Amino acid sequence: MSQIVILTGAGISAESGLNTFRGGGGLWENHRVEDVATPEAFARNPALVQRFYNERRAGAAKAQPNAAHIALTDLGHAFGDDLLLVTQNVDSLHEAGGSRAVVHMHGQLDQALCASCGHRWPSPTELEVGHACPSCGAPSARPDIVWFGEIPYHMDRILEALSQAEVFAAIGTSGQVYPAAGFGEFAQQAGAECHELTLEPSGNPIFDRVIAGPATHTVPLWVAEIKERFATKGRAGPGSDAPFPS
Ligand code: APR
């Protein structure tokens, strides 16, 4: 039972120095999706695709979690299994900020995937063309990233949590890419209250609340409000009826 489902996007990592995809200086301003983020691109020019992700992997490794990541970790401690943190991001800043059981629906930069046997293993910083799979030996290592045209991970689990959520919050995402862009509507149909926390609000009418601003400012305030609200309802999280620890 997830009382709260959170979906994060590139905006939550922006203040940690990682590029978003759309908007000024976004990744898709300097690269065509068709050249670096589809299975066809990888088949056509694997060296370009590996280089694109090697550069992002190196950048992500230098980034530090920010106050928004830390605040969501705090919320996770308060809610335990009653909170599901889903991210579209392929960096590991939620984990670096202390979050556990983060659901990476678009994969992770620090994982490699064998295109032949499906084996996953921790990715080296530089994944080269023809890198051999440690399990089957085939020279078919690729980034463990869900490319356009592929099916995002953990969808059953995500939809199950959304169907039971009291609150759904989209944080730092433009809501341009499905299926994530449809999570708000799905949650609202199941009775959830939908919040949007982002720098440039999407204008999607599905959101009951829109909190505009940088995530490092808005998310800690929002987390404090949610903790207070659920504590006063005497539902501090899984099983306990004690108010949140002060
Ligand atoms: N604080 C909060 N929000 C921010 C900040 C910030 N400091 N900076 C930018 N944003 C917001 C922008 O206003 C925008 O709404 O973050 C969002 C970034 O949108 P996108 O660049 O489209 O990133 P995202 O929504 O995560 O993209 C979704 O698209 O290309 C695919 O797979 C890729 O997972 C990605 C998906």
XYZ file of N, CA and C and ligand atoms in Angstrom:
774
model
N 0.900 -1.181 0.000
C 0.000 0.000 0.000
C 0.927 1.217 0.000
N 0.859 2.016 -1.089
C 1.690 3.225 -1.096
C 0.784 4.425 -0.937
N 0.916 5.113 0.212
C 0.106 6.313 0.401
C 0.606 7.434 -0.497
N 1.946 7.400 -0.735
C 2.529 8.481 -1.536
C 3.366 7.877 -2.655
N 3.161 8.355 -3.874
C 4.017 7.960 -4.999
C 4.645 9.230 -5.552
N 5.958 9.200 -5.662
C 6.693 10.351 -6.183
C 7.379 9.947 -7.483
N 7.265 10.805 -8.486
C 7.976 10.625 -9.760
C 8.937 11.796 -9.914
N 10.232 11.493 -10.047
C 11.171 12.601 -10.271
C 11.697 12.555 -11.699
N 12.130 13.735 -12.143
C 12.728 13.886 -13.461
C 14.018 14.678 -13.346
N 14.560 15.002 -14.510
C 15.894 15.624 -14.584
C 16.004 16.899 -13.755
N 14.882 17.578 -13.537
C 14.917 18.846 -12.798
C 15.399 18.703 -11.376
N 15.194 17.526 -10.765
C 15.643 17.374 -9.370
C 17.161 17.262 -9.300
N 17.789 16.909 -10.421
C 19.258 16.809 -10.424
C 19.916 18.041 -11.024
N 19.094 18.994 -11.495
C 19.668 20.176 -12.179
C 20.584 20.960 -11.252
N 20.189 21.124 -9.990
C 21.010 21.930 -9.067
C 22.207 21.148 -8.542
N 22.303 19.878 -8.981
C 23.524 19.120 -8.705
C 24.476 19.215 -9.893
N 24.058 20.009 -10.894
C 24.943 20.249 -12.044
C 24.712 19.344 -13.230
N 23.657 18.523 -13.200
C 23.403 17.622 -14.336
C 22.366 18.248 -15.269
N 22.640 18.169 -16.574
C 21.742 18.775 -17.562
C 20.363 18.138 -17.552
N 19.370 18.972 -17.778
C 18.051 18.415 -18.074
C 18.035 18.090 -19.577
N 16.891 17.659 -20.076
C 16.809 17.271 -21.492
C 16.250 18.397 -22.350
N 15.266 19.108 -21.787
C 14.560 20.130 -22.576
C 14.733 21.473 -21.889
N 14.579 22.527 -22.600
C 14.839 23.837 -22.001
C 16.312 24.190 -22.235
N 16.683 25.381 -21.811
C 18.003 25.948 -22.115
C 19.153 24.988 -21.810
N 19.964 24.705 -22.843
C 21.166 23.887 -22.613
C 20.871 22.422 -22.407
N 19.625 22.029 -22.658
C 19.235 20.629 -22.439
C 19.983 19.659 -23.342
N 20.036 18.416 -22.897
C 20.780 17.402 -23.655
C 20.257 17.266 -25.076
N 18.946 17.375 -25.227
C 18.378 17.194 -26.571
C 18.568 18.432 -27.447
N 19.193 19.470 -26.888
C 19.561 20.602 -27.764
C 20.870 20.304 -28.479
N 21.681 19.417 -27.847
C 23.003 19.157 -28.435
C 23.127 17.782 -29.061
N 22.094 16.938 -28.880
C 22.142 15.607 -29.487
C 20.739 15.297 -30.006
N 20.683 14.603 -31.139
C 19.368 14.145 -31.625
C 19.063 12.815 -30.954
N 17.855 12.704 -30.417
C 17.448 11.447 -29.772
C 17.702 10.275 -30.712
N 17.407 10.481 -31.992
C 17.535 9.391 -32.975
C 18.989 8.946 -33.151
N 19.912 9.794 -32.730
C 21.334 9.424 -32.906
C 21.931 8.731 -31.688
N 21.311 8.959 -30.492
C 21.988 8.454 -29.276
C 21.079 7.716 -28.290
N 19.774 7.684 -28.550
C 18.885 7.127 -27.510
C 17.792 6.230 -28.087
N 18.171 5.438 -29.103
C 17.253 4.426 -29.643
C 18.059 3.157 -29.959
N 17.400 1.988 -29.970
C 18.113 0.753 -30.343
C 18.700 0.844 -31.752
N 17.998 1.550 -32.639
C 18.470 1.699 -34.022
C 19.769 2.512 -34.053
N 19.832 3.538 -33.182
C 21.061 4.355 -33.113
C 22.230 3.482 -32.667
N 21.971 2.606 -31.693
C 23.047 1.752 -31.165
C 23.520 0.756 -32.231
N 22.571 0.266 -33.015
C 22.950 -0.679 -34.085
C 23.730 0.038 -35.188
N 23.333 1.289 -35.451
C 23.931 2.056 -36.561
C 25.305 2.604 -36.191
N 25.414 3.156 -34.976
C 26.679 3.798 -34.589
C 26.928 3.592 -33.091
N 27.287 2.365 -32.714
C 27.457 2.064 -31.279
C 28.518 2.929 -30.606
N 29.527 3.330 -31.346
C 30.595 4.141 -30.733
C 30.043 5.496 -30.271
N 29.168 6.092 -31.095
C 28.584 7.400 -30.729
C 27.695 7.258 -29.496
N 26.917 6.176 -29.480
C 26.003 5.961 -28.339
C 26.805 5.691 -27.061
N 27.804 4.810 -27.175
C 28.617 4.539 -25.976
C 29.290 5.825 -25.481
N 29.751 6.648 -26.391
C 30.435 7.895 -26.000
C 29.459 8.840 -25.287
N 28.250 8.926 -25.792
C 27.213 9.803 -25.193
C 26.960 9.403 -23.742
N 26.844 8.071 -23.517
C 26.566 7.620 -22.138
C 27.823 7.618 -21.282
N 28.996 7.388 -21.898
C 30.239 7.476 -21.118
C 30.414 8.893 -20.567
N 30.093 9.897 -21.400
C 30.225 11.291 -20.958
C 29.219 11.588 -19.834
N 27.990 11.091 -19.975
C 26.978 11.336 -18.931
C 27.346 10.581 -17.665
N 27.883 9.365 -17.817
C 28.282 8.556 -16.637
C 29.404 9.272 -15.879
N 30.366 9.818 -16.613
C 31.474 10.533 -15.958
C 30.955 11.779 -15.240
N 30.030 12.488 -15.879
C 29.455 13.693 -15.247
C 28.655 13.340 -14.004
N 27.858 12.285 -14.111
C 26.998 11.903 -12.974
C 27.838 11.447 -11.785
N 28.986 10.824 -12.085
C 29.847 10.310 -10.997
C 30.426 11.446 -10.160
N 30.523 12.645 -10.769
C 31.101 13.794 -10.044
C 30.024 14.596 -9.294
N 28.755 14.332 -9.606
C 27.683 15.140 -9.018
C 27.367 14.682 -7.596
N 26.899 15.634 -6.821
C 26.515 15.350 -5.434
C 24.998 15.531 -5.277
N 24.369 14.723 -4.409
C 22.945 14.928 -4.155
C 22.697 16.309 -3.565
N 21.521 16.865 -3.830
C 21.214 18.202 -3.313
C 20.116 18.123 -2.255
N 19.683 19.269 -1.758
C 18.717 19.304 -0.645
C 17.397 18.640 -1.019
N 17.080 18.607 -2.300
C 15.816 17.964 -2.696
C 15.929 16.449 -2.567
N 17.054 15.896 -2.999
C 17.273 14.445 -2.838
C 17.241 14.073 -1.351
N 17.912 14.901 -0.545
C 17.995 14.613 0.904
C 16.614 14.675 1.554
N 15.820 15.652 1.120
C 14.477 15.797 1.701
C 13.617 14.577 1.379
N 13.757 14.041 0.165
C 12.956 12.853 -0.201
C 13.434 11.627 0.572
N 14.728 11.594 0.915
C 15.220 10.505 1.774
C 14.553 10.592 3.144
N 14.450 11.810 3.651
C 13.811 12.028 4.956
C 12.355 11.552 4.909
N 11.669 11.894 3.828
C 10.264 11.463 3.676
C 10.201 9.940 3.616
N 11.160 9.343 2.947
C 11.192 7.877 2.855
C 11.378 7.244 4.219
N 12.227 7.854 5.056
C 12.407 7.325 6.422
C 11.097 7.408 7.199
N 10.343 8.472 6.981
C 9.091 8.653 7.742
C 8.000 7.699 7.257
N 7.984 7.423 5.955
C 6.874 6.643 5.401
C 7.214 5.185 5.124
N 8.483 4.861 5.053
C 8.854 3.460 4.804
C 8.215 2.929 3.529
N 7.571 1.753 3.663
C 6.986 1.108 2.470
C 5.740 1.821 1.967
N 5.273 2.835 2.712
C 4.086 3.568 2.252
C 4.444 4.655 1.262
N 5.731 4.739 0.934
C 6.158 5.699 -0.093
C 6.902 4.955 -1.194
N 6.549 5.230 -2.443
C 7.287 4.661 -3.577
C 7.933 5.819 -4.334
N 9.270 5.748 -4.423
C 10.024 6.783 -5.147
C 10.412 6.228 -6.514
N 9.784 6.787 -7.547
C 10.049 6.390 -8.937
C 10.839 7.516 -9.590
N 11.880 7.160 -10.317
C 12.604 8.219 -11.030
C 12.755 7.882 -12.503
N 12.688 8.919 -13.334
C 13.014 8.784 -14.746
C 14.516 8.959 -14.940
N 15.175 9.443 -13.889
C 16.595 9.770 -14.001
C 17.456 8.508 -13.985
N 18.541 8.586 -14.699
C 19.458 7.438 -14.767
C 20.705 7.689 -13.925
N 20.749 8.878 -13.266
C 21.837 9.086 -12.300
C 21.459 8.372 -11.003
N 22.421 8.309 -10.060
C 22.143 7.618 -8.784
C 22.151 8.601 -7.626
N 21.696 9.830 -7.877
C 21.737 10.846 -6.824
C 20.707 10.596 -5.717
N 19.595 9.953 -6.054
C 18.665 9.598 -4.963
C 19.355 8.631 -3.995
N 20.035 7.634 -4.539
C 20.734 6.670 -3.675
C 21.870 7.356 -2.928
N 22.586 8.223 -3.609
C 23.693 8.944 -2.948
C 23.167 9.829 -1.823
N 21.896 10.253 -1.957
C 21.297 11.074 -0.897
C 20.679 10.233 0.206
N 20.775 8.909 0.090
C 20.321 8.035 1.163
C 19.020 7.300 0.885
N 18.374 7.583 -0.264
C 17.116 6.867 -0.557
C 17.413 5.405 -0.872
N 16.518 4.539 -0.458
C 16.641 3.100 -0.749
C 15.482 2.698 -1.640
N 15.643 1.559 -2.317
C 14.550 0.988 -3.127
C 14.013 2.005 -4.136
N 14.915 2.748 -4.756
C 14.501 3.710 -5.787
C 14.123 2.932 -7.055
N 13.003 3.270 -7.648
C 12.547 2.557 -8.856
C 12.992 3.343 -10.087
N 14.005 2.819 -10.775
C 14.549 3.504 -11.973
C 13.819 2.990 -13.210
N 12.802 3.718 -13.616
C 11.981 3.207 -14.739
C 12.696 3.367 -16.086
N 13.723 4.205 -16.153
C 14.453 4.370 -17.420
C 15.856 3.786 -17.347
N 16.123 2.987 -16.320
C 17.437 2.343 -16.211
C 18.418 3.202 -15.431
N 19.695 2.786 -15.457
C 20.716 3.472 -14.674
C 22.044 3.511 -15.423
N 22.696 4.675 -15.353
C 24.004 4.861 -16.003
C 25.046 3.914 -15.423
N 24.917 3.587 -14.107
C 25.999 2.791 -13.509
C 25.745 1.284 -13.639
N 24.837 0.938 -14.547
C 24.594 -0.486 -14.845
C 24.861 -0.735 -16.329
N 25.442 -1.896 -16.638
C 25.578 -2.322 -18.039
C 24.622 -3.495 -18.259
N 24.236 -3.681 -19.508
C 23.265 -4.726 -19.870
C 23.816 -5.486 -21.069
N 23.690 -6.801 -21.046
C 24.115 -7.571 -22.222
C 22.956 -7.672 -23.211
N 23.178 -7.158 -24.401
C 22.117 -7.166 -25.425
C 21.834 -8.591 -25.906
N 22.732 -9.531 -25.574
C 22.505 -10.923 -26.013
C 21.751 -11.744 -24.979
N 22.256 -11.711 -23.721
C 21.650 -12.634 -22.728
C 20.853 -11.915 -21.646
N 20.913 -10.569 -21.626
C 20.118 -9.835 -20.638
C 20.771 -9.703 -19.275
N 22.001 -10.203 -19.152
C 22.732 -10.089 -17.874
C 23.007 -8.617 -17.550
N 22.927 -8.223 -16.292
C 23.240 -6.854 -15.834
C 24.407 -6.919 -14.866
N 25.259 -5.909 -14.929
C 26.378 -5.832 -14.003
C 26.787 -4.374 -13.856
N 27.534 -4.060 -12.793
C 27.950 -2.664 -12.605
C 28.800 -2.201 -13.792
N 28.408 -1.082 -14.378
C 29.084 -0.634 -15.598
C 30.432 -0.005 -15.268
N 31.449 -0.286 -16.093
C 32.693 0.484 -15.964
C 32.389 1.925 -16.381
N 33.245 2.869 -15.977
C 32.986 4.272 -16.338
C 32.912 4.411 -17.850
N 33.883 3.751 -18.522
C 33.895 3.799 -19.997
C 33.456 2.445 -20.530
N 32.302 2.400 -21.132
C 31.818 1.157 -21.736
C 32.151 1.253 -23.232
N 32.997 0.343 -23.686
C 33.463 0.438 -25.081
C 32.633 -0.438 -26.008
N 32.673 -0.166 -27.274
C 32.011 -1.019 -28.273
C 32.658 -2.405 -28.213
N 31.813 -3.443 -28.184
C 32.340 -4.809 -28.185
C 32.749 -5.297 -26.804
N 32.430 -4.505 -25.762
C 32.758 -4.932 -24.387
C 32.063 -6.266 -24.137
N 32.827 -7.234 -23.629
C 32.263 -8.583 -23.491
C 31.401 -8.708 -22.242
N 30.325 -9.418 -22.388
C 29.440 -9.705 -21.249
C 30.150 -10.675 -20.311
N 30.216 -10.355 -19.003
C 30.897 -11.267 -18.069
C 30.148 -12.590 -17.878
N 28.905 -12.654 -18.355
C 28.139 -13.884 -18.168
C 28.214 -14.781 -19.407
N 27.867 -14.247 -20.566
C 27.834 -15.115 -21.761
C 29.029 -14.892 -22.677
N 29.801 -13.819 -22.400
C 31.011 -13.600 -23.196
C 30.779 -12.900 -24.520
N 29.496 -12.688 -24.867
C 29.244 -12.024 -26.165
C 29.727 -10.577 -26.098
N 30.240 -10.050 -27.213
C 30.731 -8.652 -27.228
C 29.562 -7.682 -27.384
N 28.592 -7.740 -26.459
C 27.319 -7.011 -26.718
C 26.863 -6.207 -25.505
N 27.853 -5.626 -24.783
C 27.471 -4.787 -23.631
C 26.916 -3.456 -24.124
N 25.848 -3.036 -23.490
C 25.236 -1.727 -23.795
C 24.890 -1.053 -22.473
N 24.642 0.268 -22.494
C 24.194 0.908 -21.257
C 22.835 0.329 -20.837
N 22.606 0.167 -19.535
C 21.300 -0.340 -19.084
C 20.335 0.835 -18.994
N 20.052 1.409 -20.155
C 19.179 2.586 -20.265
C 17.979 2.188 -21.126
N 16.796 2.595 -20.752
C 15.601 2.333 -21.566
C 15.560 3.386 -22.666
N 15.771 2.964 -23.893
C 15.795 3.910 -25.010
C 14.381 4.137 -25.552
N 14.218 5.193 -26.308
C 12.926 5.454 -26.940
C 12.554 4.251 -27.805
N 11.302 3.820 -27.634
C 10.848 2.632 -28.374
C 10.971 1.364 -27.553
N 11.624 1.461 -26.385
C 11.719 0.291 -25.486
C 10.746 0.457 -24.316
N 10.478 -0.621 -23.621
C 9.472 -0.588 -22.545
C 10.132 -0.235 -21.209
N 9.659 0.827 -20.551
C 10.229 1.187 -19.244
C 10.124 0.031 -18.253
N 11.002 0.056 -17.275
C 11.060 -1.005 -16.261
C 10.013 -0.773 -15.160
N 9.641 -1.870 -14.474
C 8.857 -1.845 -13.225
C 7.466 -1.237 -13.385
N 6.901 -1.277 -14.589
C 5.605 -0.630 -14.795
C 4.496 -1.247 -13.961
N 4.465 -2.560 -13.803
C 3.389 -3.177 -13.008
C 3.413 -2.660 -11.576
N 4.605 -2.606 -11.035
C 4.755 -2.169 -9.637
C 4.345 -0.702 -9.492
N 4.731 0.103 -10.474
C 4.414 1.538 -10.428
C 2.904 1.753 -10.518
N 2.255 1.080 -11.461
C 0.808 1.267 -11.633
C 0.037 0.752 -10.427
N 0.530 -0.314 -9.826
C -0.115 -0.845 -8.612
C -0.061 0.204 -7.495
N 1.095 0.827 -7.341
C 1.246 1.850 -6.285
C 0.385 3.075 -6.598
N 0.343 3.480 -7.851
C -0.469 4.654 -8.230
C -1.949 4.392 -7.980
N -2.376 3.129 -8.152
C -3.806 2.807 -7.984
C -4.238 2.894 -6.531
N -3.228 2.957 -5.616
C -3.569 2.998 -4.190
C -3.127 4.296 -3.517
N -2.541 5.198 -4.296
C -1.911 6.385 -3.680
C -2.956 7.395 -3.198
N -2.600 8.052 -2.093
C -3.402 9.199 -1.653
C -2.845 10.480 -2.255
N -1.514 10.493 -2.411
C -0.858 11.666 -3.000
C 0.124 11.198 -4.072
N 0.065 11.840 -5.233
C 1.066 11.622 -6.294
C 1.774 12.949 -6.520
N 3.107 12.925 -6.513
C 3.848 14.170 -6.746
C 4.831 13.974 -7.893
N 4.754 14.870 -8.882
C 5.710 14.880 -10.002
C 6.700 16.001 -9.713
N 7.978 15.642 -9.592
C 8.982 16.623 -9.169
C 10.059 16.737 -10.250
N 10.217 17.952 -10.809
C 11.299 18.210 -11.758
C 11.168 17.455 -13.060
N 9.939 17.340 -13.554
C 9.750 16.681 -14.839
C 8.792 17.503 -15.701
N 9.105 17.534 -17.003
C 8.285 18.342 -17.923
C 7.011 17.610 -18.325
N 6.930 16.321 -18.004
C 5.725 15.556 -18.345
C 5.543 15.412 -19.850
N 6.654 15.267 -20.562
C 6.596 15.185 -22.031
C 6.660 13.752 -22.544
N 7.115 12.820 -21.685
C 7.404 11.470 -22.188
C 6.526 10.446 -21.478
N 5.784 9.687 -22.286
C 4.955 8.605 -21.724
C 5.798 7.347 -21.586
N 5.422 6.427 -20.692
C 4.217 6.426 -19.851
C 4.281 7.319 -18.609
N 5.450 7.810 -18.227
C 5.539 8.614 -16.991
C 4.587 9.809 -17.043
N 4.433 10.397 -18.217
C 3.598 11.600 -18.334
C 2.133 11.296 -18.034
N 1.771 10.022 -18.070
C 0.374 9.653 -17.798
C 0.118 9.237 -16.358
N 1.162 9.245 -15.524
C 0.996 8.748 -14.147
C 0.007 9.613 -13.354
N 0.030 10.935 -13.606
C -0.853 11.837 -12.856
C -2.309 11.504 -13.113
N -2.631 11.309 -14.381
C -4.025 11.005 -14.744
C -4.445 9.669 -14.130
N -3.538 8.699 -14.203
C -3.843 7.370 -13.647
C -4.096 7.490 -12.142
N -3.237 8.245 -11.475
C -3.372 8.399 -10.012
C -4.665 9.131 -9.665
N -4.955 10.182 -10.432
C -6.168 10.954 -10.120
C -7.421 10.104 -10.312
N -7.427 9.282 -11.357
C -8.594 8.411 -11.570
C -8.773 7.430 -10.412
N -7.641 7.154 -9.724
C -7.726 6.232 -8.579
C -7.995 7.006 -7.291
N -8.167 8.335 -7.415
C -8.547 9.106 -6.238
C -7.425 9.862 -5.562
N -6.248 9.866 -6.176
C -5.110 10.551 -5.531
C -5.175 12.057 -5.785
N -4.571 12.779 -4.859
C -4.344 14.222 -5.028
C -3.014 14.348 -5.771
N -2.981 15.206 -6.794
C -1.763 15.285 -7.628
C -1.068 16.629 -7.460
N 0.211 16.559 -7.137
C 1.015 17.777 -6.932
C 2.111 17.824 -7.989
N 2.430 19.057 -8.447
C 3.551 19.246 -9.381
C 4.530 20.234 -8.757
N 5.786 19.817 -8.645
C 6.827 20.693 -8.126
C 7.884 20.799 -9.224
N 7.977 21.950 -9.851
C 8.924 22.099 -10.951
C 9.233 23.571 -11.177
N 10.279 23.834 -11.976
C 10.658 25.232 -12.214
C 9.677 25.907 -13.164
N 9.358 25.207 -14.259
C 8.393 25.763 -15.234
C 7.181 24.845 -15.273
N 6.121 25.200 -14.567
C 4.939 24.334 -14.520
C 4.481 23.905 -15.924
N 4.001 22.646 -15.986
C 3.626 22.084 -17.297
C 2.283 22.627 -17.785
N 1.474 23.138 -16.848
C 0.131 23.594 -17.234
C -0.855 22.452 -17.343
N -0.423 21.238 -16.984
C -1.326 20.079 -17.052
C -2.421 20.230 -15.995
N -3.691 20.288 -16.391
C -4.793 20.528 -15.438
C -4.989 19.386 -14.448
N -4.277 18.280 -14.640
C -4.444 17.132 -13.741
C -3.956 17.453 -12.328
N -3.073 18.458 -12.224
C -2.455 18.728 -10.920
C -3.356 19.595 -10.048
N -3.607 19.103 -8.838
C -4.415 19.866 -7.880
C -3.603 20.997 -7.264
N -2.306 20.782 -7.161
C -1.412 21.804 -6.604
C -0.187 21.928 -7.493
N 0.237 23.141 -7.730
C 1.452 23.385 -8.524
C 2.361 24.280 -7.701
N 3.573 23.804 -7.436
C 4.537 24.576 -6.638
C 5.735 24.864 -7.521
N 5.837 26.107 -7.991
C 6.897 26.471 -8.945
C 8.117 26.964 -8.176
N 9.284 26.548 -8.658
C 10.528 27.016 -8.034
C 11.593 25.938 -8.124
N 12.809 26.288 -7.683
C 13.897 25.303 -7.712
C 13.671 24.210 -6.679
N 13.968 22.990 -7.051
C 13.656 21.835 -6.193
C 14.330 21.923 -4.824
N 15.525 22.494 -4.776
C 16.212 22.534 -3.478
C 15.476 23.448 -2.496
N 14.597 24.313 -3.052
C 13.805 25.187 -2.165
C 12.424 24.572 -1.913
N 11.782 24.124 -3.000
C 10.380 23.686 -2.869
C 10.241 22.317 -2.210
N 11.139 21.382 -2.518
C 10.936 19.999 -2.042
C 11.063 19.880 -0.518
N 12.086 20.488 0.101
C 12.128 20.390 1.569
C 10.880 20.963 2.252
N 10.366 22.072 1.711
C 9.155 22.669 2.309
C 7.949 21.734 2.111
N 7.872 21.154 0.907
C 6.752 20.246 0.608
C 6.818 19.002 1.493
N 8.015 18.468 1.678
C 8.189 17.270 2.534
C 7.757 17.578 3.964
N 8.144 18.739 4.465
C 7.763 19.103 5.843
C 6.240 19.179 5.962
N 5.610 19.733 4.951
C 4.142 19.870 4.976
C 3.469 18.493 4.928
N 3.970 17.617 4.081
C 3.372 16.277 3.954
C 3.543 15.500 5.261
N 4.731 15.591 5.857
C 4.960 14.871 7.129
C 3.988 15.357 8.192
N 3.834 16.680 8.249
C 2.928 17.268 9.242
C 1.494 16.815 8.986
N 1.098 16.880 7.745
C -0.281 16.546 7.383
C -0.600 15.095 7.723
N 0.281 14.185 7.377
C -0.006 12.775 7.655
C 0.163 12.474 9.133
N 1.036 13.232 9.809
C 1.202 12.994 11.251
C -0.072 13.405 11.976
N -0.618 14.561 11.586
C -1.832 15.019 12.292
C -2.995 14.075 12.015
N -2.905 13.343 10.876
C -3.958 12.348 10.620
C -3.648 11.062 11.382
N -2.515 11.116 12.170
C -2.164 9.946 12.980
C -1.698 8.802 12.127
N -1.230 9.139 10.919
C -0.762 8.042 10.065
C 0.663 8.364 9.639
N 1.533 8.040 10.616
C 2.921 8.489 10.422
C 3.637 7.597 9.430
N 2.976 6.543 9.012
C 3.706 5.673 8.085
C 3.299 4.230 8.397
N 4.077 3.270 8.043
C 3.647 1.872 8.127
C 3.365 1.450 9.555
N 2.131 1.199 9.849
C 1.800 0.527 11.116
C 1.866 1.412 12.337
N 2.630 2.450 12.350
C 2.751 3.182 13.622
C 1.671 4.252 13.685
N 1.213 4.537 14.934
C 0.250 5.647 15.026
C 0.905 6.797 15.777
N 2.201 6.630 16.029
C 2.892 7.743 16.719
C 3.099 8.873 15.716
N 3.044 10.116 16.215
C 3.335 11.234 15.296
C 4.796 11.137 14.827
N 5.083 11.825 13.757
C 6.468 11.798 13.265
C 7.411 12.191 14.385
N 8.566 11.550 14.433
C 9.539 12.013 15.424
C 9.856 13.482 15.165
N 9.966 14.262 16.240
C 10.128 15.727 16.047
C 11.518 16.008 15.451
N 14.196 22.568 -9.864
C 13.005 22.005 -10.216
N 12.656 21.743 -11.498
C 13.557 22.065 -12.450
C 14.808 22.658 -12.169
C 15.109 22.900 -10.809
N 16.274 23.458 -10.429
N 15.457 22.858 -13.356
C 14.640 22.407 -14.325
N 13.495 21.953 -13.795
C 12.334 21.361 -14.467
C 11.978 21.984 -15.794
O 11.108 23.083 -15.576
C 11.253 20.821 -16.468
O 9.899 20.791 -16.041
O 12.657 20.021 -14.746
C 11.962 19.592 -15.898
C 12.945 18.973 -16.861
O 12.240 18.470 -17.951
P 12.997 17.533 -19.007
O 14.305 18.148 -19.374
O 12.016 17.223 -20.091
O 13.358 16.209 -18.192
P 12.394 15.013 -17.824
O 11.005 15.478 -17.605
O 13.053 14.255 -16.735
O 12.432 14.120 -19.165
C 11.710 12.906 -19.123
O 12.534 12.369 -21.313
O 14.195 12.327 -22.854
C 13.526 11.559 -21.934
O 14.405 9.663 -20.880
C 14.443 11.053 -20.855
O 13.848 10.578 -18.564
C 13.825 11.575 -19.572
C 12.402 11.897 -19.989
